[in-house]
Coordinates of C-alpha atoms in Angstrom, one line a residue:
Chain A
X3 CA -17.8 50.0 -33.9
X4 CA -20.3 48.3 -36.3
X5 CA -18.0 49.0 -39.2
X6 CA -15.1 47.3 -37.3
X7 CA -17.3 44.2 -36.8
X8 CA -18.4 44.2 -40.4
X9 CA -14.8 44.4 -41.6
X10 CA -13.9 41.4 -39.3
X11 CA -16.9 39.4 -40.4
X12 CA -16.2 40.1 -44.1
X13 CA -12.6 38.7 -43.6
X14 CA -14.0 35.8 -41.6
X15 CA -16.0 34.5 -44.6
X16 CA -13.7 35.9 -47.3
X17 CA -12.1 32.6 -48.3
X18 CA -15.5 30.9 -48.8
X19 CA -16.9 33.9 -50.6
X20 CA -13.9 34.1 -53.0
X21 CA -14.3 30.4 -53.7
X22 CA -18.0 31.0 -54.5
X23 CA -17.1 33.9 -56.9
X24 CA -14.5 31.7 -58.6
X25 CA -17.0 28.9 -59.0
X26 CA -19.6 31.3 -60.3
X27 CA -17.4 32.4 -63.1
X28 CA -15.9 29.0 -64.0
X29 CA -18.6 27.8 -66.5
X30 CA -18.6 31.2 -68.2
X31 CA -14.8 31.4 -68.3
X32 CA -14.7 27.9 -69.8
X33 CA -17.3 29.0 -72.3
X34 CA -15.2 32.1 -73.3
X35 CA -12.1 29.9 -73.6
X36 CA -13.8 27.3 -75.8
X37 CA -15.4 29.9 -78.0
X38 CA -12.1 31.8 -78.4
X39 CA -10.4 28.5 -79.2
X40 CA -12.9 27.7 -81.9
X41 CA -12.1 31.1 -83.5
X42 CA -8.5 29.9 -84.1
X43 CA -9.8 27.7 -86.9
X44 CA -11.9 30.5 -88.5
X45 CA -9.9 32.8 -90.8
X46 CA -9.8 36.6 -90.1
X47 CA -12.2 36.5 -87.1
X48 CA -10.9 38.2 -83.9
X49 CA -10.6 35.7 -81.0
X50 CA -12.9 37.6 -78.7
X51 CA -15.5 39.0 -81.0
X52 CA -18.6 36.9 -80.1
X53 CA -21.8 36.6 -82.0
X54 CA -25.2 37.1 -80.3
X55 CA -25.6 33.4 -80.1
X56 CA -22.3 33.1 -78.3
X57 CA -23.4 35.9 -75.9
X58 CA -26.6 34.1 -75.1
X59 CA -24.8 30.9 -74.4
X60 CA -22.3 32.7 -72.2
X61 CA -25.2 34.3 -70.2
X62 CA -26.8 30.9 -69.7
X63 CA -23.4 29.6 -68.5
X64 CA -23.3 32.5 -66.1
X65 CA -26.6 31.3 -64.7
X66 CA -25.0 27.8 -64.6
X67 CA -22.3 29.3 -62.4
X68 CA -25.1 30.3 -60.0
X69 CA -26.1 26.6 -59.7
X70 CA -22.5 25.7 -58.8
X71 CA -22.6 28.3 -56.0
X72 CA -25.2 26.2 -54.2
X73 CA -22.3 24.0 -53.1
X74 CA -20.3 26.8 -51.6
X75 CA -23.0 29.2 -50.5
X76 CA -23.7 27.4 -47.2
X77 CA -20.0 27.6 -46.4
X78 CA -20.3 31.4 -46.6
X79 CA -23.2 31.4 -44.2
X80 CA -21.6 28.7 -42.0
X81 CA -18.3 30.6 -41.5
X82 CA -19.8 33.3 -39.3
X83 CA -20.5 31.4 -36.1
X84 CA -19.0 28.0 -36.5
X85 CA -15.6 29.3 -37.5
X86 CA -15.5 31.6 -34.5
X87 CA -16.4 28.7 -32.3
X88 CA -13.8 26.4 -33.8
X89 CA -11.0 28.9 -33.6
X90 CA -12.2 29.9 -30.0
X91 CA -12.4 33.5 -31.2
X92 CA -16.0 33.5 -30.0
X93 CA -14.5 33.8 -26.5
X94 CA -12.4 36.8 -27.5
X95 CA -15.4 38.4 -29.1
X96 CA -17.7 37.6 -26.2
X97 CA -15.3 39.3 -23.7
X98 CA -15.5 42.6 -25.7
X99 CA -18.0 45.3 -24.8
X100 CA -20.2 44.5 -27.7
X101 CA -23.8 43.5 -27.4
X102 CA -24.9 40.1 -28.8
X103 CA -27.4 41.8 -31.0
X104 CA -24.8 43.9 -32.7
X105 CA -22.6 40.9 -33.3
X106 CA -25.4 39.0 -34.9
X107 CA -26.6 42.0 -37.0
X108 CA -23.0 42.4 -38.3
X109 CA -22.8 38.7 -39.2
X110 CA -26.2 38.7 -40.8
X111 CA -25.6 41.8 -42.9
X112 CA -22.2 40.4 -44.1
X113 CA -23.7 37.1 -45.0
X114 CA -26.7 38.7 -46.8
X115 CA -24.4 40.9 -48.9
X116 CA -22.1 38.0 -49.8
X117 CA -25.1 35.7 -50.8
X118 CA -26.8 38.5 -52.7
X119 CA -23.7 38.8 -55.0
X120 CA -24.2 35.7 -57.1
X121 CA -28.0 36.0 -57.0
X122 CA -27.8 39.6 -58.4
X123 CA -25.5 38.5 -61.2
X124 CA -27.7 35.5 -62.0
X125 CA -30.7 37.8 -62.1
X126 CA -29.0 40.2 -64.5
X127 CA -27.8 37.3 -66.7
X128 CA -31.3 35.7 -66.7
X129 CA -32.9 39.0 -67.7
X130 CA -30.3 39.8 -70.3
X131 CA -30.5 36.3 -71.8
X132 CA -34.3 36.4 -71.9
X133 CA -34.4 39.8 -73.7
X134 CA -31.9 38.7 -76.4
X135 CA -33.1 37.4 -79.7
X136 CA -31.2 34.2 -79.1
X137 CA -32.8 33.5 -75.8
X138 CA -31.8 30.1 -74.5
X139 CA -34.7 30.1 -72.0
X140 CA -37.6 30.2 -74.4
X141 CA -39.0 33.5 -73.0
X142 CA -38.7 35.8 -70.0
X143 CA -41.1 33.8 -67.8
X144 CA -39.1 30.7 -68.1
X145 CA -35.9 32.6 -67.4
X146 CA -37.4 34.2 -64.3
X147 CA -38.8 30.8 -63.2
X148 CA -35.4 29.3 -63.5
X149 CA -33.9 32.2 -61.6
X150 CA -36.7 31.8 -58.9
X151 CA -35.9 28.1 -58.5
X152 CA -32.2 28.7 -58.3
X153 CA -32.6 31.5 -55.7
X154 CA -35.0 29.3 -53.6
X155 CA -32.6 26.4 -53.6
X156 CA -29.5 28.6 -53.1
X157 CA -31.1 30.5 -50.2
X158 CA -32.6 27.3 -48.7
X159 CA -29.3 25.5 -48.5
X160 CA -27.6 28.7 -47.2
X161 CA -30.3 29.1 -44.6
X162 CA -29.6 25.6 -43.4
X163 CA -25.9 26.4 -43.4
X164 CA -26.6 29.5 -41.2
X165 CA -28.8 27.3 -38.9
X166 CA -26.1 24.6 -38.5
X167 CA -23.4 27.2 -38.0
X168 CA -25.3 28.4 -35.0
X169 CA -25.3 24.9 -33.5
X170 CA -22.1 23.2 -34.7
X171 CA -18.5 24.1 -34.0
X172 CA -17.0 23.6 -37.5
X173 CA -17.9 25.4 -40.7
X174 CA -17.1 22.3 -42.7
X175 CA -19.4 20.2 -40.6
X176 CA -22.2 22.8 -40.9
X177 CA -21.8 23.1 -44.7
X178 CA -21.8 19.3 -45.1
X179 CA -24.9 19.0 -42.9
X180 CA -26.7 21.7 -44.9
X181 CA -25.9 20.1 -48.2
X182 CA -26.8 16.6 -47.0
X183 CA -30.1 17.6 -45.5
X184 CA -31.0 19.5 -48.6
X185 CA -30.0 16.7 -51.0
X186 CA -31.8 14.1 -49.0
X187 CA -35.0 16.1 -48.8
X188 CA -34.9 17.0 -52.5
X189 CA -34.4 13.4 -53.4
X190 CA -37.3 12.3 -51.1
X191 CA -39.6 14.7 -52.9
X192 CA -38.4 13.4 -56.3
X193 CA -39.2 9.9 -55.1
X194 CA -42.7 10.9 -53.9
X195 CA -43.4 12.2 -57.4
X196 CA -42.4 8.8 -58.8
X197 CA -44.6 6.8 -56.4
X198 CA -47.8 8.7 -55.6
X199 CA -50.4 7.7 -58.2
X200 CA -52.1 11.1 -58.5
X201 CA -48.7 12.7 -59.2
X202 CA -47.8 9.9 -61.5
X203 CA -51.0 10.5 -63.4
X204 CA -49.9 14.0 -64.4
X205 CA -48.5 14.6 -67.9
X206 CA -44.7 14.7 -67.9
X207 CA -44.7 18.4 -68.4
X208 CA -47.2 19.1 -65.6
X209 CA -45.3 16.7 -63.3
X210 CA -42.0 18.5 -64.0
X211 CA -43.6 21.9 -63.3
X212 CA -45.2 20.7 -60.1
X213 CA -42.0 19.1 -58.9
X214 CA -40.1 22.3 -59.7
X215 CA -42.5 24.5 -57.7
X216 CA -42.7 22.0 -54.8
X217 CA -38.9 22.1 -54.5
X218 CA -38.8 25.9 -54.9
X219 CA -41.4 26.4 -52.1
X220 CA -39.8 23.8 -49.8
X221 CA -36.4 25.4 -50.1
X222 CA -37.9 28.9 -49.7
X223 CA -39.3 27.6 -46.4
X224 CA -35.8 26.2 -45.5
X225 CA -34.4 29.6 -46.1
X226 CA -36.9 31.4 -43.9
X227 CA -36.8 28.8 -41.2
X228 CA -33.0 28.4 -41.3
X229 CA -32.2 32.1 -41.1
X230 CA -34.8 32.9 -38.5
X231 CA -34.2 29.8 -36.3
X232 CA -30.4 30.3 -36.5
X233 CA -30.6 33.9 -35.5
X234 CA -32.9 33.0 -32.6
X235 CA -30.5 30.3 -31.4
X236 CA -27.5 32.6 -31.7
X237 CA -29.4 35.2 -29.7
X238 CA -30.5 33.0 -26.8
X239 CA -27.8 30.3 -26.5
X240 CA -25.7 30.7 -23.3
X241 CA -22.4 30.9 -25.1
X242 CA -21.7 32.6 -28.5
Chain B
X29 CA -23.0 41.9 0.8
X30 CA -23.3 45.2 -1.1
X31 CA -22.0 44.6 -4.7
X32 CA -21.0 48.2 -5.1
X33 CA -18.4 47.9 -2.4
X34 CA -16.4 45.4 -4.4
X35 CA -14.8 45.4 -7.8
X36 CA -15.9 41.9 -8.4
X37 CA -18.7 40.2 -6.5
X38 CA -20.7 37.1 -7.1
X39 CA -23.8 35.9 -5.1
X40 CA -24.4 32.2 -4.9
X41 CA -23.0 31.7 -8.4
X42 CA -23.8 28.3 -9.6
X43 CA -23.3 26.5 -12.9
X44 CA -24.5 23.0 -13.7
X45 CA -23.6 20.9 -16.8
X46 CA -26.3 18.3 -16.8
X47 CA -26.1 16.4 -13.5
X48 CA -22.6 17.8 -12.7
X49 CA -22.4 21.0 -10.7
X50 CA -19.1 22.7 -11.8
X51 CA -19.5 25.8 -9.6
X52 CA -21.6 25.6 -6.5
X53 CA -22.9 28.7 -4.7
X54 CA -19.7 30.7 -5.0
X55 CA -19.7 34.1 -3.3
X56 CA -16.5 36.0 -4.5
X57 CA -15.8 39.3 -3.0
X58 CA -12.8 41.0 -4.5
X59 CA -12.1 44.4 -3.0
X60 CA -11.2 47.4 -5.2
X61 CA -7.5 47.6 -5.9
X62 CA -6.8 44.1 -4.7
X63 CA -4.6 41.6 -6.5
X64 CA -6.7 38.4 -5.9
X65 CA -5.3 35.0 -6.5
X66 CA -7.9 32.5 -7.5
X67 CA -6.6 29.0 -6.7
X68 CA -7.9 25.6 -7.3
X69 CA -7.0 22.1 -8.5
X70 CA -7.7 21.1 -12.1
X71 CA -11.4 20.9 -12.7
X72 CA -12.2 22.9 -9.5
X73 CA -14.3 25.3 -11.5
X74 CA -11.9 28.3 -11.8
X75 CA -12.3 28.7 -15.6
X76 CA -16.0 28.2 -15.5
X77 CA -16.3 30.9 -12.7
X78 CA -14.1 33.3 -14.8
X79 CA -16.2 32.6 -17.9
X80 CA -19.3 33.5 -15.9
X81 CA -17.6 36.7 -14.5
X82 CA -17.1 37.8 -18.1
X83 CA -20.5 36.9 -19.3
X84 CA -19.1 34.2 -21.7
X85 CA -21.2 31.6 -19.9
X86 CA -24.5 32.2 -18.3
X87 CA -24.8 30.9 -14.7
X88 CA -27.5 28.4 -13.8
X89 CA -28.3 30.6 -10.9
X90 CA -26.7 33.5 -8.9
X91 CA -25.4 36.8 -10.1
X92 CA -22.2 38.6 -11.0
X93 CA -21.4 42.2 -10.4
X94 CA -18.4 44.0 -11.9
X95 CA -17.9 47.4 -10.4
X96 CA -21.4 47.2 -9.0
X97 CA -22.9 46.5 -12.5
X98 CA -24.8 43.3 -13.0
X99 CA -23.3 41.6 -16.0
X100 CA -26.6 39.9 -16.9
X101 CA -28.5 43.2 -17.2
X102 CA -25.8 45.5 -18.6
X103 CA -23.1 43.3 -20.2
X104 CA -21.7 46.0 -22.5
X105 CA -21.2 48.6 -19.7
X106 CA -19.9 46.0 -17.3
X107 CA -17.3 44.7 -19.8
X108 CA -16.2 48.1 -21.1
X109 CA -13.8 48.5 -18.2
X110 CA -12.6 44.9 -17.9
X111 CA -9.5 43.4 -19.5
X112 CA -9.3 39.6 -20.0
X113 CA -6.3 37.5 -20.5
X114 CA -7.3 33.9 -21.3
X115 CA -5.1 30.8 -20.8
X116 CA -4.1 30.9 -24.5
X117 CA -4.5 33.7 -27.0
X118 CA -7.9 33.7 -28.5
X119 CA -7.5 36.7 -30.8
X120 CA -8.2 36.0 -34.5
X121 CA -5.3 33.8 -35.6
X122 CA -5.5 34.9 -39.2
X123 CA -5.1 38.5 -38.3
X124 CA -1.8 40.3 -38.0
X125 CA -0.9 41.8 -34.6
X126 CA -1.5 45.3 -35.9
X127 CA -4.9 44.3 -37.3
X128 CA -6.0 42.8 -33.9
X129 CA -5.0 46.0 -32.2
X130 CA -7.0 48.1 -34.8
X131 CA -9.9 45.8 -34.3
X132 CA -9.9 46.3 -30.5
X133 CA -9.4 50.0 -31.0
X134 CA -12.7 50.1 -32.9
X135 CA -14.5 48.2 -30.2
X136 CA -13.3 49.7 -26.9
X137 CA -14.5 53.2 -26.3
X138 CA -11.5 54.0 -24.0
X139 CA -8.8 52.5 -26.1
X140 CA -5.5 54.3 -26.0
X141 CA -3.5 54.0 -29.2
X142 CA -0.5 55.6 -27.4
X143 CA -0.6 53.0 -24.6
X144 CA -1.0 50.2 -27.1
X145 CA 2.0 51.2 -29.2
X146 CA 4.2 51.8 -26.1
X147 CA 3.3 48.3 -24.9
X148 CA 3.9 46.9 -28.3
X149 CA 7.4 48.2 -28.2
X150 CA 7.9 47.3 -24.5
X151 CA 6.9 43.7 -25.1
X152 CA 8.9 43.5 -28.4
X153 CA 6.0 42.2 -30.4
X154 CA 6.3 42.4 -34.2
X155 CA 3.1 44.2 -35.4
X156 CA 3.4 42.5 -38.8
X157 CA 3.5 39.0 -37.4
X158 CA 0.4 36.8 -37.7
X159 CA -1.2 35.9 -34.4
X160 CA -1.1 32.2 -35.3
X161 CA 2.7 32.5 -35.7
X162 CA 3.4 34.0 -32.3
X163 CA 5.2 32.0 -29.7
X164 CA 3.3 31.1 -26.5
X165 CA 5.1 33.8 -24.5
X166 CA 4.6 36.5 -27.1
X167 CA 0.9 35.4 -27.5
X168 CA 0.4 35.8 -23.8
X169 CA 2.0 39.2 -23.9
X170 CA -0.3 40.2 -26.8
X171 CA -3.3 39.1 -24.8
X172 CA -2.0 41.3 -21.9
X173 CA -1.5 44.2 -24.3
X174 CA -5.0 43.9 -25.6
X175 CA -6.3 43.6 -22.0
X176 CA -4.4 46.7 -20.8
X177 CA -4.6 49.1 -23.7
X178 CA -8.1 50.4 -22.7
X179 CA -6.9 51.1 -19.2
X180 CA -9.3 48.7 -17.5
X181 CA -10.4 49.0 -13.9
X182 CA -10.5 45.2 -13.6
X183 CA -8.0 42.8 -15.1
X184 CA -9.0 39.1 -15.2
X185 CA -6.3 36.5 -16.0
X186 CA -7.2 32.9 -16.4
X187 CA -4.1 30.8 -16.0
X188 CA -2.2 33.1 -18.3
X189 CA 1.2 31.5 -17.8
X190 CA 0.0 28.0 -18.6
X191 CA 2.6 26.3 -20.8
X192 CA 5.2 29.1 -20.5
X193 CA 8.8 28.4 -19.6
X194 CA 10.0 29.8 -16.2
X195 CA 11.6 32.9 -17.7
X196 CA 8.6 33.8 -19.8
X197 CA 6.4 33.2 -16.8
X198 CA 8.5 35.5 -14.6
X199 CA 8.5 38.2 -17.2
X200 CA 4.8 37.9 -17.6
X201 CA 4.1 38.2 -13.9
X202 CA 6.4 41.2 -13.6
X203 CA 4.4 42.9 -16.4
X204 CA 1.2 42.1 -14.6
X205 CA 2.5 43.5 -11.3
X206 CA 3.9 46.6 -13.1
X207 CA 0.5 47.1 -14.8
X208 CA -1.3 46.9 -11.5
X209 CA 1.1 49.4 -9.9
X210 CA 1.0 51.8 -12.9
X211 CA -2.7 52.4 -12.6
X212 CA -5.1 51.6 -9.7
X213 CA -6.9 48.5 -10.8
X214 CA -8.2 45.3 -9.5
X215 CA -6.6 42.1 -10.7
X216 CA -8.0 38.6 -10.4
X217 CA -5.6 35.9 -11.5
X218 CA -5.9 32.2 -11.5
X219 CA -2.8 30.2 -11.8
X220 CA -1.3 26.8 -11.0
X221 CA 2.0 28.5 -10.0
X222 CA 1.4 29.2 -6.4
X223 CA 4.8 30.7 -5.9
X224 CA 3.9 33.4 -8.4
X225 CA 0.5 33.8 -6.7
X226 CA 2.1 34.2 -3.3
X227 CA 4.5 36.7 -4.6
X228 CA 2.0 38.8 -6.5
X229 CA -1.3 38.7 -4.6
X230 CA -2.7 40.3 -1.5
X231 CA -6.0 38.4 -1.5
X232 CA -6.8 34.8 -2.1
X233 CA -9.7 32.6 -2.9
X234 CA -9.5 28.8 -2.8
X235 CA -11.9 26.9 -5.0
X236 CA -12.4 23.2 -4.4
X237 CA -14.9 21.0 -6.2
X238 CA -16.9 24.1 -7.3
X239 CA -17.0 25.6 -3.8
X240 CA -15.1 28.5 -2.4
X241 CA -13.5 27.0 0.7
X242 CA -11.4 30.0 1.7
X243 CA -11.4 33.7 0.9
X244 CA -9.3 36.4 2.6
X245 CA -6.0 38.3 2.8
X246 CA -2.9 36.4 1.7
X247 CA -0.8 37.7 4.7
X248 CA -3.6 36.8 7.1
X249 CA -3.8 33.2 5.8
X250 CA 0.0 32.8 5.9
X251 CA 0.3 34.6 9.2
X252 CA -2.4 32.5 11.0
X253 CA -1.9 29.1 9.4
X254 CA 0.9 27.1 11.0
X255 CA 2.2 23.6 11.1
X256 CA 2.6 22.1 14.6
X257 CA 4.9 19.1 14.9
X258 CA 4.3 16.8 17.8
X259 CA 6.1 13.7 19.0
X260 CA 3.4 11.9 21.1
X261 CA 4.5 9.5 23.9
X262 CA 1.4 7.5 23.4
X263 CA -0.5 7.1 20.1
X264 CA -3.4 9.6 19.6
X265 CA -6.2 9.3 17.1
X266 CA -6.9 12.0 14.4
X267 CA -10.5 12.4 15.8
X268 CA -9.1 13.2 19.2
X269 CA -6.9 15.9 17.8
X270 CA -9.7 17.4 15.7
X271 CA -12.0 17.5 18.7
X272 CA -9.5 19.7 20.5
X273 CA -10.0 22.6 18.0
X274 CA -12.1 23.3 15.0
X275 CA -9.0 25.0 13.5
X276 CA -7.3 21.7 12.9
X277 CA -7.4 21.6 9.1
X278 CA -5.0 18.7 8.3
X279 CA -3.1 15.9 10.1
X280 CA -0.2 14.1 8.6
X281 CA 1.8 11.3 10.2
X282 CA 5.4 10.3 9.6
X283 CA 6.5 7.5 11.9
X284 CA 5.8 8.6 15.4
X285 CA 5.7 12.2 14.5
X286 CA 2.3 13.9 14.0
X287 CA 2.1 17.2 12.0
X288 CA -1.1 19.2 12.5
X289 CA -2.0 22.2 10.3
X290 CA -3.8 24.8 12.3
X291 CA -5.9 27.6 10.8
X292 CA -6.2 30.7 13.0
X293 CA -3.2 29.6 15.0
X294 CA -2.9 30.6 18.6
X295 CA -0.2 29.4 21.1
X296 CA -3.0 28.3 23.5
X297 CA -4.4 25.8 20.9
X298 CA -0.8 24.5 20.1
X299 CA -0.2 24.0 23.8
X300 CA -3.5 22.1 24.2
X301 CA -2.5 19.8 21.3
X302 CA 0.9 19.2 23.0
X303 CA -0.8 18.4 26.3
X304 CA -3.3 16.1 24.7
X305 CA -0.7 14.2 22.8
X306 CA 1.7 14.0 25.7
X307 CA 4.4 15.4 23.5
X308 CA 7.6 16.7 25.0
X309 CA 8.4 18.6 21.8
X310 CA 6.4 21.3 20.0
X311 CA 7.8 22.6 16.8
X312 CA 5.9 25.4 15.1
X313 CA 6.6 26.2 11.4
X314 CA 5.3 28.8 8.9
X315 CA 3.7 27.5 5.7
X316 CA 4.3 28.5 2.1
X317 CA 1.1 29.2 0.1
X318 CA 1.7 25.9 -1.7
X319 CA 1.6 24.0 1.6
X320 CA -1.3 26.0 3.1
X321 CA -3.4 25.3 0.0
X322 CA -2.5 21.6 -0.1
X323 CA -3.3 21.2 3.6
X324 CA -6.6 23.0 3.5
X325 CA -7.7 21.0 0.5
X326 CA -6.6 17.7 2.0
X327 CA -8.3 18.7 5.3
X328 CA -11.5 19.4 3.4
X329 CA -11.3 16.0 1.7
X330 CA -10.6 14.2 5.0
X331 CA -13.5 16.0 6.6
X332 CA -15.8 15.1 3.7
X333 CA -14.8 11.5 3.7

């Protein structure tokens, strides 16, 4: 029974997931195309034989794809409950002899797997790029820090998407709300760093580092609160 | 009331939406094997009650038992032997018919693939068609197929023929009747089409403004509710007629003629009305379900006002 639910939930969020995958590979694909195009003007060099520099650049472009996923990730999370409610299939699902807990577990597991996909690829790209001699990140620590920031923001926005999907009846509305709340709060923090004297007094490098970590911690909190609160709301609300 | 005696029973079922009480202390008692017509005007609370019966909506107070199982405490067990046909198909619109059937097969423990495929052929539904592309009539038949293929003990239909043309509606009702004869099951059906309800049901429940104002056997209601037409020599007030019997449920006037609808009709009461009205004539007529329902509702409204 659980597999049946998983299959259905996978198909429910498949369009958003595929869009996320396409977005993930767009920068790297453009990079490959541009590099291959440049080979046309070099004599006797195969189109797709890339140098180590090229590879390092492509890996960083792959991480760049991860940043683009931030805009679609919440839609993947939002599809689960909000789409069911918009299409009134929540009524169909609710009339079946399936416990609410099982429905939520299936949706949570599907969402987790879908969201883990770009993060895993970003992690591998970051690690590979940091270990190459032509590291665009200036060392493994910076590569992992960048990955940490990306993961925190990505999961934070997705957590809000999940939360709004448990409240609203449209996945587009839930995604928009998650992106708007995230962007507004990130911008507010940026403004705080521009205004508060003690923060202004920091050296530019220190300020940037503090800002990065503040945003990372804040979005990590969004992720935790969003996923937990959304799950609680889905469990206790009177209708699915 | 012992809930185990009935296929569907509710006890003081109430649902409030803010200040508005949509369903108010409803006590349904649907006997096992009955075909129960659940009737009410638009906004009477039928769909809200049905949603609470299925656990789709939690009641503000009161309880629901399906086959003696409290749906609040054991929702999965209670719903495993219930088939539900909503007012419009709610199956996944992006799935194909075959995929919806496979999905339900994976969810219902007692799903019968043989029954599902035989119903698919019988209803002439294309298994490759997308649910969103089905016509209203075919969509309703798909909902019925999904509701019947696990051989439910209880079948709940919420205005399933809404928006169907008369032929599709007739076909649908025939299928429901056939399904209830094929296997001993309880059917609760809400519909605006009182002709179909009269034809199909053996028990009735009237819901008005969230309250259950009548519940009983269809033949009893139609056998004991009569219209008495009087031609009084002298004018007589409604109140005077109502005082004569508590069974006067509705009074209509047309010129000098007065038509009184009597619940629990007896010749003695009719005679007392004739005498009180000084009417030389006394015409007694049977009522259709449509007329009985309208008169009972109008009578309720007149009493309340």
